Amino acid sequence: MADERIQRVTMPKWGLSMTSGTVTDWVAAEGEEVAKGADLAEIDTDKIVGTLEAAGDGVLRRVVVAAGSAAPVGATIAVIAPPEVPDAEVDAVVDAERARLAAGAAEAEQGPAAADVAVGGRSVAYASLGAGDGDPVLLVHGFGGDKNSWLFVQEPLAADRRVIAVDLPGHGASGKDVGGGSLDELAAVLTGFLDAMGIERAHVVGHSLGGAVAVAAAARAPERVRSLTLVAPAGVGTQINADFLRGFAAADTRKGLKPHLASLFADSAQVNRRLVDDLLRYKRIDGVRQALDTLLGTLLDGDGPALDIAPLIAGVGVPVAAVWGAQDAVLPVGNADALPPSVRTRRVAGAGHMAHMEAPAEVRAAVEEAIAAAG
Amino acid sequence: MARTISYREAINEAIAQEMARDPAVIVMGEDNAGGAGGPGAEDAWGGVMGVTSGLYHRFPGRVLDTPISESAFIGAAIGAATRGMRPVAELMFVDFMGVCFDQIYNQAAKFRYMFGGNAVTPVVIRTMYGAGLRAAAQHSQALYPLFTHIPGLKVVLPSSPYEAKGLMTQAIRDDDPVVFFEHKAMYDTTGEVPEEPYTIPFGEAETAREGSDVTVVAFGGMVARALEAADALASSGIEAEVIDPRTTSPLDTETILESLAETGRLVVVDESTPRCSMAADVAALAAGEGFALLRAPVQQVTAPHTPVPFSAGLEDLYVPDAQRIANAAKAAVDWSR
């Protein structure tokens, strides 16, 4: 029986489709003391490179999977233990894990479980991860996105509570009929989803269009929402990149789509072939084009924004936190000035519109803060 | 939601969803329901490989069993297409296409052109191709180059379940005659496929693997072997880019030339015989439009110019395998290090 103080660092499962990852770089070195939340390694999922953080305090005693090597999800890639644990004990664990890896055995996948549920005649898909006594966290993606966009946020948040990422109507694996596509209709689906899941109250996190939907849901059913974390929410301020939204909705080839995706990120190198291909696959499903066109009408009034949710935010009466990428080229960060003064906003350098992918630690911190403020 | 299904199930699902969506879609062919004139009660076959299994009872009157008379039912399917139906006709083995070739290349392929663009012929002809099943010379050929040669036909070669469903949906919705080539050794291969209907446009190649040392263009059943070869090459330090054109007509020459611009080296893998083949066609593209990009001679990996042998040992040697593809890629790389 191994010493309980020895923590195995495992290959995370960032997103439903991830089965293995490649350690591209060890940020922490062997022998280095690491604190919970410290950056450990850069990991490439094929879709995007993310940073794996330490789940606990200790010393990074051994690296099991070297930089440049791949390992299946759940495999031990390093071992953290306090300095007083003898080397021999650490090595025994490492040897056993190496042998398991060589034999092709890996931990049972701990990643999100995907399912769907009927909400008012619609099929709504979601991925649930983690468990705990507290109210769950509900993650709501933006226009053209899906539940997998939370890949770097869902797993760390789920350490001690249930975290559910949902697919809005017209998106991901949910039904593609968005009806009239109004904010109210989408918010009703969100509260209907909580009903269907038997969730009384949730901390709701929304990105872009999903941010506006989260606020509208809180305004409709204040008793269901404990806190709100808004990542570059739509409907705040007057600046919106209408060309991006229309171009994204219309693009139906790899070449047509790629430049639009580049404007989602501060670092356009984040847009690799897999990301483009996955989006193309989604966009080629029957009904998606129509859904996106309908939702364009919800987001845009001419070339300006059609939504104004700032008054709703001011009136929700629950803690609200916000995160905004300083290089957001879709809903520029200047929009954050229109948030009520009570909202603590993190403006994150080096992040674009997809702040939850480029700066997941900031988004997680904002969510933790909102949850703490809700008491 | 995407789930894992087989190539066979993916084709079945595409046809079923289009039949549900559009009453003009019908299925016809041999052994769809256990034999022409029979009760069809058992729905036993669904075609020789069971691809259309289950459709007979689900869509009463819209799955037609035909006699063994290819020229009659392919002609009927083409005629029905000119009158507003969208028939999906199954012609078991592409090897049998000769008996109804006039209907395809001189009728269906010509109508749009000869009627000044006023006629459409939305027929899909499904057919099996490829060696490896010990089915001998008359049931094993890879004859897609014959159809690629004919202007007016669209020629589709799915290499995965995802492609099979999306390309079949596109084929049924397309207003031109489409010959849909299913590799008979691939029916049980599985992959992730969305439940909902979706389309993959014709003439758009898939880059199945990225690499910067050598471009490997592989068709249909050869894509998996090219990927296998690419894995082996990677362990010896050669990164191959594998391109799956998905359709030979139209052909996505742009993606091939773009990749060639990166790598300067080209291997074309084609299960058909070498003369007037897809390998020859793509090699000619490289020698013409891509001449300045080439750093090594184009390598063509094809079957030999012989009928498909019945002898198991010879058949295994006949079909290009990962080893031959890897050797060709190495030869291209070694030419100009």
XYZ file of C-alpha atoms in Angstrom:
712
model
C 0.000 0.000 0.000
C 1.540 3.258 -1.132
C 1.989 6.199 1.162
C -1.114 8.397 1.065
C 1.085 11.445 0.892
C 2.196 10.403 -2.605
C -0.058 12.119 -5.152
C -0.210 10.835 -8.670
C -0.556 13.543 -11.339
C -2.635 12.058 -14.121
C -3.246 12.970 -17.750
C -6.435 15.081 -17.573
C -9.465 14.524 -19.760
C -10.127 17.911 -21.281
C -13.230 17.411 -23.336
C -15.305 14.431 -24.312
C -13.242 13.442 -27.309
C -9.854 13.494 -25.581
C -8.426 10.006 -25.159
C -4.759 10.874 -24.838
C -2.554 13.919 -24.534
C 1.046 14.894 -25.149
C 3.139 16.613 -22.521
C 4.718 19.391 -24.572
C 6.613 20.991 -21.699
C 7.167 20.539 -17.969
C 6.772 23.991 -16.442
C 7.789 22.707 -13.030
C 11.060 20.798 -12.733
C 11.743 17.622 -10.789
C 12.596 18.517 -7.214
C 10.685 21.793 -7.368
C 8.215 22.638 -4.650
C 4.739 23.225 -6.074
C 1.654 24.708 -4.460
C -1.912 23.758 -5.259
C -2.885 25.574 -8.475
C 0.691 26.072 -9.649
C 1.414 25.413 -13.326
C 2.862 21.939 -13.757
C 2.928 21.142 -17.442
C 1.730 22.158 -20.877
C -0.405 19.476 -22.454
C -1.489 19.229 -26.080
C -4.898 17.645 -26.583
C -4.781 17.787 -30.440
C -7.347 20.548 -30.201
C -5.488 23.018 -28.083
C -2.589 23.292 -25.668
C -3.575 23.718 -22.027
C -1.808 24.118 -18.726
C -2.150 21.414 -16.109
C -2.149 22.729 -12.567
C -1.084 20.996 -9.376
C -4.026 19.533 -7.481
C -2.177 19.717 -4.152
C 0.946 20.977 -2.413
C 4.250 19.114 -2.380
C 7.435 18.542 -4.278
C 7.390 17.367 -7.901
C 9.385 14.266 -7.081
C 9.365 12.414 -10.380
C 8.292 13.045 -13.959
C 6.893 9.791 -15.369
C 5.965 10.987 -18.865
C 8.709 13.166 -20.315
C 8.116 16.283 -22.395
C 7.356 15.278 -25.966
C 5.699 12.012 -24.957
C 2.041 11.069 -25.125
C -0.019 9.196 -22.547
C -3.627 8.047 -22.333
C -6.139 9.957 -20.243
C -5.870 8.865 -16.611
C -2.270 7.669 -16.896
C 0.141 8.860 -14.220
C 2.447 11.461 -15.739
C 4.237 12.629 -12.573
C 4.332 12.110 -8.832
C 4.083 14.806 -6.165
C 4.953 14.080 -2.538
C 6.220 15.968 0.484
C 10.025 16.010 0.854
C 9.943 13.680 3.861
C 8.581 10.726 1.853
C 11.629 8.497 1.151
C 12.860 8.225 -2.450
C 12.447 4.468 -2.378
C 8.713 4.769 -1.704
C 8.292 7.358 -4.477
C 10.266 5.193 -6.883
C 8.170 2.167 -6.050
C 5.044 4.076 -7.076
C 6.744 5.427 -10.197
C 7.970 1.978 -11.229
C 4.525 0.502 -10.796
C 2.940 3.300 -12.832
C 5.565 2.989 -15.566
C 4.865 -0.724 -15.785
C 1.124 -0.080 -16.002
C 1.671 2.496 -18.753
C 3.946 0.127 -20.671
C 1.329 -2.595 -20.366
C -1.244 -0.239 -21.857
C -3.289 -0.004 -18.687
C -4.616 3.362 -17.584
C -6.973 4.548 -14.918
C -10.633 4.352 -15.711
C -11.506 7.571 -17.475
C -12.497 10.236 -15.000
C -13.733 12.692 -17.631
C -17.158 14.253 -18.047
C -20.083 11.922 -18.691
C -22.243 13.014 -21.629
C -25.993 12.568 -21.659
C -29.133 14.337 -22.742
C -32.432 15.247 -21.226
C -35.777 16.420 -22.627
C -36.623 20.049 -21.914
C -40.000 21.212 -23.232
C -39.876 18.853 -26.211
C -36.240 19.657 -26.956
C -33.308 17.347 -26.485
C -30.676 19.151 -24.423
C -27.224 17.599 -24.173
C -24.829 18.098 -21.301
C -21.647 16.756 -19.751
C -21.482 16.337 -15.998
C -18.370 15.986 -13.887
C -17.690 15.787 -10.172
C -19.901 15.612 -7.106
C -20.271 17.448 -3.830
C -22.695 18.861 -1.297
C -22.727 22.409 -2.650
C -24.943 23.766 -5.411
C -23.672 22.666 -8.809
C -22.019 24.917 -11.350
C -23.676 25.259 -14.758
C -21.457 26.251 -17.693
C -23.173 27.899 -20.686
C -21.175 28.331 -23.919
C -21.462 31.095 -26.530
C -22.704 31.467 -30.125
C -21.480 28.557 -32.259
C -19.708 26.947 -29.300
C -20.545 23.904 -27.238
C -20.019 22.224 -23.886
C -16.510 21.137 -24.846
C -15.305 24.757 -24.899
C -15.119 24.563 -21.087
C -12.528 21.783 -21.236
C -9.932 23.653 -19.174
C -12.411 24.979 -16.622
C -14.786 22.111 -15.966
C -12.273 19.616 -14.605
C -10.520 21.848 -12.050
C -13.835 23.311 -10.867
C -15.215 19.804 -10.383
C -12.705 18.861 -7.687
C -15.300 19.274 -4.921
C -18.624 19.926 -6.620
C -20.744 18.911 -9.550
C -20.035 20.926 -12.706
C -22.348 20.599 -15.693
C -21.605 21.986 -19.138
C -24.729 22.285 -21.254
C -25.270 22.567 -25.012
C -27.685 25.411 -25.839
C -30.403 24.643 -28.417
C -28.928 24.657 -31.928
C -25.493 23.739 -30.597
C -23.300 20.726 -29.893
C -25.355 17.575 -29.427
C -28.581 19.347 -28.472
C -31.573 19.538 -30.822
C -30.969 22.057 -33.561
C -34.346 23.814 -33.385
C -33.935 27.173 -31.641
C -37.530 28.298 -32.228
C -37.608 32.087 -32.363
C -34.173 32.144 -30.783
C -34.995 34.984 -28.378
C -32.990 35.491 -25.206
C -36.094 34.716 -23.173
C -36.657 31.452 -25.016
C -33.053 30.382 -24.443
C -33.243 31.409 -20.772
C -36.415 29.344 -20.407
C -34.529 26.319 -21.776
C -31.833 26.903 -19.161
C -34.270 27.017 -16.235
C -36.166 24.102 -17.802
C -32.873 22.212 -17.903
C -32.379 22.818 -14.161
C -35.926 21.489 -13.589
C -35.310 18.413 -15.717
C -32.062 17.721 -13.879
C -33.686 18.176 -10.484
C -31.293 20.999 -9.668
C -32.834 23.561 -7.374
C -30.159 26.212 -7.603
C -26.907 26.575 -9.490
C -23.956 28.875 -9.883
C -24.213 29.831 -13.531
C -21.217 30.655 -15.702
C -21.886 32.022 -19.174
C -19.659 32.956 -22.092
C -20.655 35.490 -24.749
C -24.240 34.696 -25.832
C -24.306 32.189 -22.961
C -23.498 35.042 -20.572
C -26.560 36.943 -21.729
C -28.651 33.775 -21.451
C -27.377 33.199 -17.907
C -28.320 36.739 -16.883
C -31.757 36.413 -18.468
C -32.288 33.128 -16.625
C -31.308 34.776 -13.339
C -33.739 37.608 -14.061
C -36.568 35.162 -14.840
C -35.930 32.847 -11.923
C -33.799 34.631 -9.328
C -34.389 31.853 -6.819
C -32.609 29.339 -9.073
C -29.326 31.179 -9.547
C -26.845 31.479 -6.656
C -24.191 33.469 -8.493
C -23.221 34.552 -11.994
C -19.822 34.521 -13.638
C -19.814 36.223 -17.014
C -17.026 35.662 -19.517
C -17.129 38.388 -22.206
C -20.936 38.421 -22.062
C -23.030 39.563 -25.017
C -25.448 42.419 -24.436
C -23.036 44.599 -22.485
C -21.742 47.799 -24.092
C -22.113 48.893 -27.682
C -19.236 47.211 -29.498
C -19.768 43.975 -31.399
C -17.913 42.469 -34.346
C -20.845 41.878 -36.672
C -18.575 40.831 -39.540
C -17.169 38.033 -37.412
C -20.587 36.786 -36.346
C -21.998 36.779 -39.880
C -18.811 35.355 -41.375
C -18.649 32.586 -38.782
C -22.287 31.669 -39.381
C -21.898 31.604 -43.168
C -18.514 29.880 -43.534
C -18.891 26.319 -44.813
C -15.352 25.419 -45.833
C -12.122 24.989 -43.899
C -10.577 27.946 -45.699
C -13.592 30.113 -45.090
C -13.872 29.256 -41.424
C -10.258 29.409 -40.279
C -9.716 33.185 -40.466
C -12.895 33.748 -38.459
C -11.761 31.355 -35.762
C -8.437 33.178 -35.543
C -10.285 36.285 -34.360
C -11.640 34.320 -31.381
C -8.188 34.011 -29.808
C -5.427 36.407 -28.796
C -2.990 33.779 -30.006
C -4.258 32.587 -33.377
C -1.903 29.592 -33.160
C -4.606 28.123 -30.897
C -6.639 27.479 -34.044
C -5.393 24.155 -35.303
C -6.865 21.844 -37.899
C -8.735 19.749 -35.380
C -10.582 22.756 -33.975
C -11.556 23.854 -37.487
C -12.593 20.329 -38.491
C -14.730 19.815 -35.393
C -16.532 23.088 -36.047
C -17.049 22.218 -39.710
C -18.532 18.874 -38.700
C -20.939 20.701 -36.417
C -21.820 23.301 -39.017
C -22.616 20.633 -41.615
C -25.317 19.052 -39.491
C -28.839 19.718 -40.769
C -30.450 22.677 -39.064
C -27.304 24.286 -37.706
C -27.063 26.981 -40.342
C -30.669 27.938 -39.732
C -30.151 27.946 -35.954
C -27.110 30.202 -36.237
C -28.917 32.560 -38.616
C -31.830 32.831 -36.207
C -29.483 33.536 -33.295
C -27.693 36.199 -35.361
C -31.001 38.026 -35.245
C -30.950 37.777 -31.452
C -27.417 39.167 -31.236
C -27.381 41.813 -33.960
C -29.419 44.876 -34.825
C -27.859 46.005 -38.078
C -24.156 46.092 -37.302
C -24.681 46.866 -33.633
C -25.749 44.797 -30.648
C -29.429 43.915 -30.322
C -29.198 43.006 -26.635
C -28.767 45.175 -23.578
C -28.550 43.089 -20.423
C -26.750 45.638 -18.214
C -30.029 46.675 -16.512
C -30.825 43.003 -15.831
C -27.372 42.479 -14.274
C -27.879 45.480 -12.016
C -31.148 43.974 -10.817
C -30.309 40.296 -10.290
C -29.377 40.534 -6.616
C -26.801 37.711 -6.643
C -23.019 38.027 -6.716
C -21.752 38.679 -10.253
C -18.145 38.295 -11.391
C -16.816 38.956 -14.885
C -13.775 38.031 -16.925
C -12.860 39.764 -20.166
C -9.911 39.096 -22.480
C -8.038 42.329 -23.126
C -7.580 41.307 -26.765
C -11.177 40.297 -27.385
C -11.821 40.965 -31.092
C -15.470 39.881 -31.026
C -16.886 41.770 -28.034
C -14.075 44.207 -27.224
C -13.037 44.646 -23.593
C -14.213 48.273 -23.630
C -17.733 46.846 -23.278
C -16.819 45.883 -19.714
C -17.116 49.556 -18.754
C -20.862 49.175 -19.166
C -21.049 46.553 -16.412
C -22.542 47.790 -13.139
C -19.838 48.965 -10.700
C -20.757 46.178 -8.277
C -19.381 43.580 -10.730
C -15.734 42.771 -10.160
C -14.224 42.422 -13.619
C -10.912 40.769 -14.411
C -9.448 42.157 -17.609
C -6.985 39.522 -18.738
C -3.972 40.417 -20.832
C -3.051 37.850 -23.472
C -6.578 36.508 -23.815
C -9.080 37.055 -26.609
C -12.784 36.280 -26.774
C -12.209 32.679 -25.622
C -10.846 33.719 -22.229
C -11.985 30.419 -20.701
C -9.656 28.621 -23.125
C -6.756 31.072 -23.066
C -6.891 32.073 -19.398
C -8.799 29.291 -17.649
C -7.196 29.984 -14.269
C -8.653 33.515 -14.266
C -12.095 32.202 -15.135
C -11.872 29.568 -12.435
C -10.770 32.144 -9.872
C -13.702 34.373 -10.828
C -16.132 31.465 -10.428
C -14.667 30.543 -7.023
C -14.973 34.166 -5.979
C -18.609 34.388 -7.062
C -19.397 31.131 -5.275
C -17.687 32.372 -2.100
C -19.553 35.674 -2.283
C -22.847 33.771 -2.510
C -21.986 32.216 0.851
C -24.847 13.083 -30.445
C -22.075 11.226 -32.088
C -21.701 7.531 -31.369
C -19.586 4.764 -32.773
C -21.175 2.848 -35.647
C -19.934 0.850 -38.615
C -19.400 1.933 -42.228
C -22.355 -0.302 -43.136
C -24.610 1.279 -40.486
C -23.509 4.768 -41.504
C -24.635 4.201 -45.107
C -27.888 2.628 -43.920
C -28.576 5.563 -41.602
C -27.947 8.143 -44.325
C -30.363 6.401 -46.702
C -32.988 5.926 -43.956
C -32.812 9.566 -42.865
C -33.106 10.814 -46.436
C -36.047 8.449 -47.081
C -37.738 9.867 -43.981
C -37.004 13.433 -45.071
C -37.908 13.160 -48.752
C -40.625 10.843 -50.155
C -38.915 10.956 -53.570
C -36.052 8.822 -52.246
C -36.450 5.135 -53.139
C -34.140 2.124 -52.968
C -33.830 -0.504 -55.663
C -31.537 -3.417 -56.332
C -31.020 -7.137 -56.049
C -31.713 -9.029 -52.825
C -32.922 -6.029 -50.889
C -35.791 -8.051 -49.463
C -34.828 -11.648 -50.016
C -35.459 -11.995 -53.733
C -37.629 -10.447 -56.435
C -41.269 -11.491 -56.261
C -40.880 -12.934 -52.784
C -42.900 -11.745 -49.803
C -40.048 -9.745 -48.392
C -41.334 -10.732 -45.000
C -38.000 -11.736 -43.630
C -36.169 -8.653 -44.910
C -33.292 -11.033 -44.730
C -30.668 -9.487 -46.902
C -30.782 -5.768 -47.363
C -28.529 -6.249 -50.343
C -25.693 -8.682 -50.628
C -23.854 -7.178 -47.632
C -26.928 -6.167 -45.636
C -26.414 -2.439 -46.085
C -30.093 -1.613 -46.662
C -31.298 -4.050 -44.020
C -34.408 -2.853 -42.177
C -35.511 -0.328 -44.774
C -37.997 -2.624 -46.548
C -40.470 -2.661 -43.664
C -39.744 0.820 -42.477
C -40.590 2.388 -45.840
C -43.315 0.213 -47.388
C -43.373 0.252 -51.165
C -40.173 2.266 -51.421
C -37.602 -0.535 -51.337
C -37.833 -2.440 -54.595
C -36.357 -5.849 -55.225
C -35.261 -6.228 -58.809
C -34.511 -9.238 -60.978
C -30.904 -9.943 -61.897
C -31.074 -7.496 -64.766
C -28.645 -4.657 -64.148
C -29.262 -2.875 -67.426
C -33.022 -2.855 -66.720
C -33.033 -1.591 -63.160
C -30.164 0.858 -63.527
C -31.969 2.208 -66.581
C -35.208 2.346 -64.577
C -33.470 4.192 -61.761
C -32.007 6.732 -64.171
C -35.375 7.171 -65.870
C -37.111 7.635 -62.510
C -34.498 10.241 -61.568
C -35.277 12.255 -64.696
C -38.947 12.271 -63.625
C -38.441 13.598 -60.107
C -37.568 10.560 -58.014
C -34.280 10.231 -56.138
C -33.448 6.545 -56.549
C -30.617 4.879 -54.689
C -29.832 1.840 -56.822
C -27.512 -0.876 -55.601
C -25.413 -2.621 -58.177
C -23.769 -5.287 -56.033
C -20.296 -5.400 -57.531
C -18.800 -2.685 -59.692
C -17.413 -5.556 -61.768
C -20.964 -6.050 -63.151
C -21.279 -2.447 -64.286
C -20.297 -3.373 -67.819
C -23.726 -4.742 -68.652
C -25.434 -1.413 -67.945
C -22.678 0.981 -68.853
C -24.596 2.652 -71.670
C -27.327 3.719 -69.247
C -24.725 5.346 -67.031
C -22.128 6.939 -69.229
C -24.081 7.686 -72.366
C -27.468 8.503 -70.823
C -27.354 9.663 -67.180
C -24.029 11.430 -67.528
C -25.144 13.328 -70.636
C -28.665 14.573 -69.843
C -27.778 17.807 -68.069
C -25.386 18.748 -70.867
C -27.508 17.672 -73.825
C -30.659 19.379 -72.553
C -28.917 22.691 -72.059
C -28.821 22.408 -68.289
C -32.593 21.918 -68.076
C -32.500 18.247 -67.046
C -31.339 16.880 -63.725
C -30.644 13.217 -62.965
C -30.475 12.782 -59.186
C -29.656 9.091 -59.129
C -27.201 7.387 -56.778
C -25.635 4.127 -57.889
C -24.158 2.308 -54.916
C -21.597 -0.321 -55.668
C -18.919 -2.422 -53.996
C -15.304 -2.485 -55.059
C -11.950 -3.730 -53.915
C -9.915 -6.843 -53.325
C -9.085 -8.770 -50.174
C -12.175 -10.956 -49.824
C -10.976 -13.896 -51.926
C -13.707 -13.102 -54.437
C -11.483 -13.488 -57.496
C -11.096 -11.587 -60.749
C -14.749 -10.759 -61.469
C -15.756 -9.539 -57.999
C -12.703 -7.670 -56.714
C -11.835 -4.824 -59.039
C -11.344 -1.176 -58.118
C -12.925 0.359 -61.204
C -13.524 3.923 -60.000
C -11.108 5.392 -62.590
C -13.461 4.203 -65.379
C -16.245 6.388 -63.977
C -13.947 9.273 -63.084
C -13.114 9.392 -66.785
C -16.698 10.301 -67.740
C -17.713 13.980 -67.571
C -21.141 14.307 -65.984
C -20.673 11.648 -63.302
C -19.713 12.326 -59.709
C -17.572 9.628 -58.143
C -17.389 9.155 -54.387
C -15.068 6.947 -52.290
C -15.743 7.211 -48.549
C -12.876 6.037 -46.341
C -14.603 6.043 -42.933
C -18.070 5.753 -41.377
C -18.194 9.538 -40.856
C -17.464 10.100 -44.536
C -19.803 7.329 -45.650
C -22.830 8.949 -44.016
C -22.086 12.555 -44.943
C -21.141 11.728 -48.530
C -24.185 9.460 -48.985
C -26.492 12.205 -47.712
C -24.850 14.637 -50.121
C -25.094 12.066 -52.950
C -28.848 11.644 -52.449
C -29.446 15.406 -52.296
C -27.206 16.053 -55.305
C -28.953 16.698 -58.613
C -26.349 14.857 -60.704
C -25.729 11.128 -61.134
C -23.394 9.878 -58.423
C -21.523 6.565 -58.386
C -20.903 5.707 -54.752
C -18.049 3.261 -54.211
C -18.130 1.200 -51.010
C -15.040 -0.830 -50.222
C -16.273 -4.313 -49.388
C -13.559 -4.858 -46.791
C -14.617 -1.728 -44.879
C -18.226 -2.486 -43.907
C -17.338 -3.527 -40.377
C -14.892 -0.708 -39.671
C -16.266 1.626 -37.028
C -15.986 5.293 -36.179
C -17.748 8.227 -34.593
C -20.774 9.419 -36.545
C -23.322 12.097 -35.574
C -26.901 10.855 -35.256
C -28.330 13.818 -37.123
C -28.229 14.107 -40.914
C -25.242 16.051 -42.228
C -23.494 16.497 -45.539
C -19.904 16.527 -46.736
C -19.463 18.581 -49.916
C -18.015 16.881 -52.980
C -14.583 18.013 -54.109
C -13.242 18.727 -50.628
C -10.296 16.564 -49.595
C -9.740 15.566 -45.999
C -6.236 15.865 -44.612
C -6.301 12.674 -42.585
C -2.877 13.323 -41.084
C -0.571 16.318 -41.137
C 3.107 16.022 -42.012
C 5.788 18.058 -43.734
C 8.125 15.525 -45.389
C 6.003 13.753 -47.986
C 2.427 13.980 -49.284
C 0.580 10.678 -49.565
C -2.653 10.914 -51.558
C -4.708 7.772 -50.947
C -8.159 6.827 -52.228
C -10.990 5.029 -50.409
C -9.820 1.808 -48.818
C -6.195 2.858 -49.235
C -6.516 5.716 -46.724
C -6.301 3.396 -43.708
C -3.217 1.715 -45.180
C -1.601 5.068 -45.881
C -2.224 6.089 -42.260
C -0.709 2.824 -41.104
C 2.322 3.539 -43.286
C 2.518 7.092 -41.930
C 2.693 5.771 -38.365
C 5.528 3.459 -39.335
C 7.310 6.277 -41.170
C 6.999 8.550 -38.130
C 9.021 6.109 -36.069
C 11.848 6.465 -38.594
C 11.620 10.250 -38.522
C 9.561 10.854 -41.688
C 6.352 12.849 -41.258
C 3.865 11.978 -43.976
C 0.809 14.092 -44.777
C -2.060 11.815 -45.780
C -4.695 13.293 -48.072
C -8.004 11.565 -48.661
C -9.667 13.237 -51.673
C -13.054 11.635 -50.760
C -14.298 12.186 -54.333
C -12.349 11.511 -57.525
C -14.803 13.569 -59.555
C -14.757 16.394 -58.657
C -11.159 16.165 -57.427
C -9.779 18.653 -54.891
C -6.553 19.442 -56.733
C -6.012 22.561 -54.629
C -5.482 20.667 -51.383
C -3.106 18.220 -53.087
C -1.014 21.021 -54.621
C -0.980 22.986 -51.356
C 0.366 19.978 -49.537
C 2.895 19.334 -52.303
C 4.085 22.929 -51.919
C 4.923 22.089 -48.291
C 6.538 18.695 -48.821
C 7.859 18.671 -52.393
C 7.328 14.909 -52.491
C 4.316 12.930 -53.618
C 3.154 9.340 -53.257
C -0.210 8.361 -54.777
C -1.867 5.203 -53.498
C -4.547 3.692 -55.690
C -6.004 0.193 -55.450
C -6.856 0.135 -59.148
C -4.607 -1.089 -61.938
C -1.965 1.471 -62.935
C -2.840 2.503 -66.507
C -5.199 5.511 -66.686
C -5.645 5.265 -62.922
C -6.146 7.849 -60.188
C -2.457 7.418 -59.437
C -1.618 8.364 -63.030
C -4.105 11.233 -62.886
C -2.670 12.782 -59.712
C 0.901 12.164 -60.908
C 0.022 14.110 -64.067
C -1.358 16.938 -61.930
C 1.942 17.102 -60.049
C 4.000 16.878 -63.244
C 2.016 19.735 -64.767
C 0.708 22.284 -62.276
C 2.995 21.068 -59.517
C 6.208 20.696 -61.515
C 8.098 23.498 -59.770
C 7.100 22.102 -56.376
C 8.542 18.621 -56.908
C 11.798 17.675 -55.217
C 11.597 13.993 -56.196
C 9.858 11.840 -58.805
C 6.213 11.044 -58.034
C 5.800 7.546 -56.605
C 2.724 5.610 -57.755
C 1.647 2.727 -55.533
C -1.012 0.687 -57.337
C -2.089 -2.851 -58.095
C -0.157 -4.466 -60.958
C -1.604 -4.421 -64.477
C -3.263 -7.820 -64.114
C -6.653 -9.200 -63.112
C -7.139 -9.694 -59.350
C -5.752 -13.161 -58.552
C -7.835 -15.766 -56.729
C -4.816 -17.285 -55.010
C -4.824 -15.888 -51.473
C -1.085 -15.386 -51.434
C -1.123 -13.560 -54.743
C -4.150 -11.451 -53.809
C -2.369 -10.277 -50.670
C 0.589 -9.210 -52.797
C -1.710 -7.566 -55.350
C -3.260 -4.914 -53.103
C -0.927 -2.077 -52.005
C -0.074 -2.478 -48.329
C 1.442 -0.213 -45.687
C 4.927 -1.566 -46.322
C 4.853 -0.692 -50.021
C 3.476 2.756 -49.248
C 6.172 3.367 -46.631
C 8.886 2.176 -49.017
C 7.626 4.545 -51.713
C 7.578 7.444 -49.242
C 11.140 6.622 -48.153
C 12.262 6.476 -51.778
C 10.771 9.932 -52.368
C 12.431 11.342 -49.258
C 15.796 9.679 -49.992
C 15.832 11.153 -53.481
C 16.311 14.659 -52.077
C 17.224 14.792 -48.418
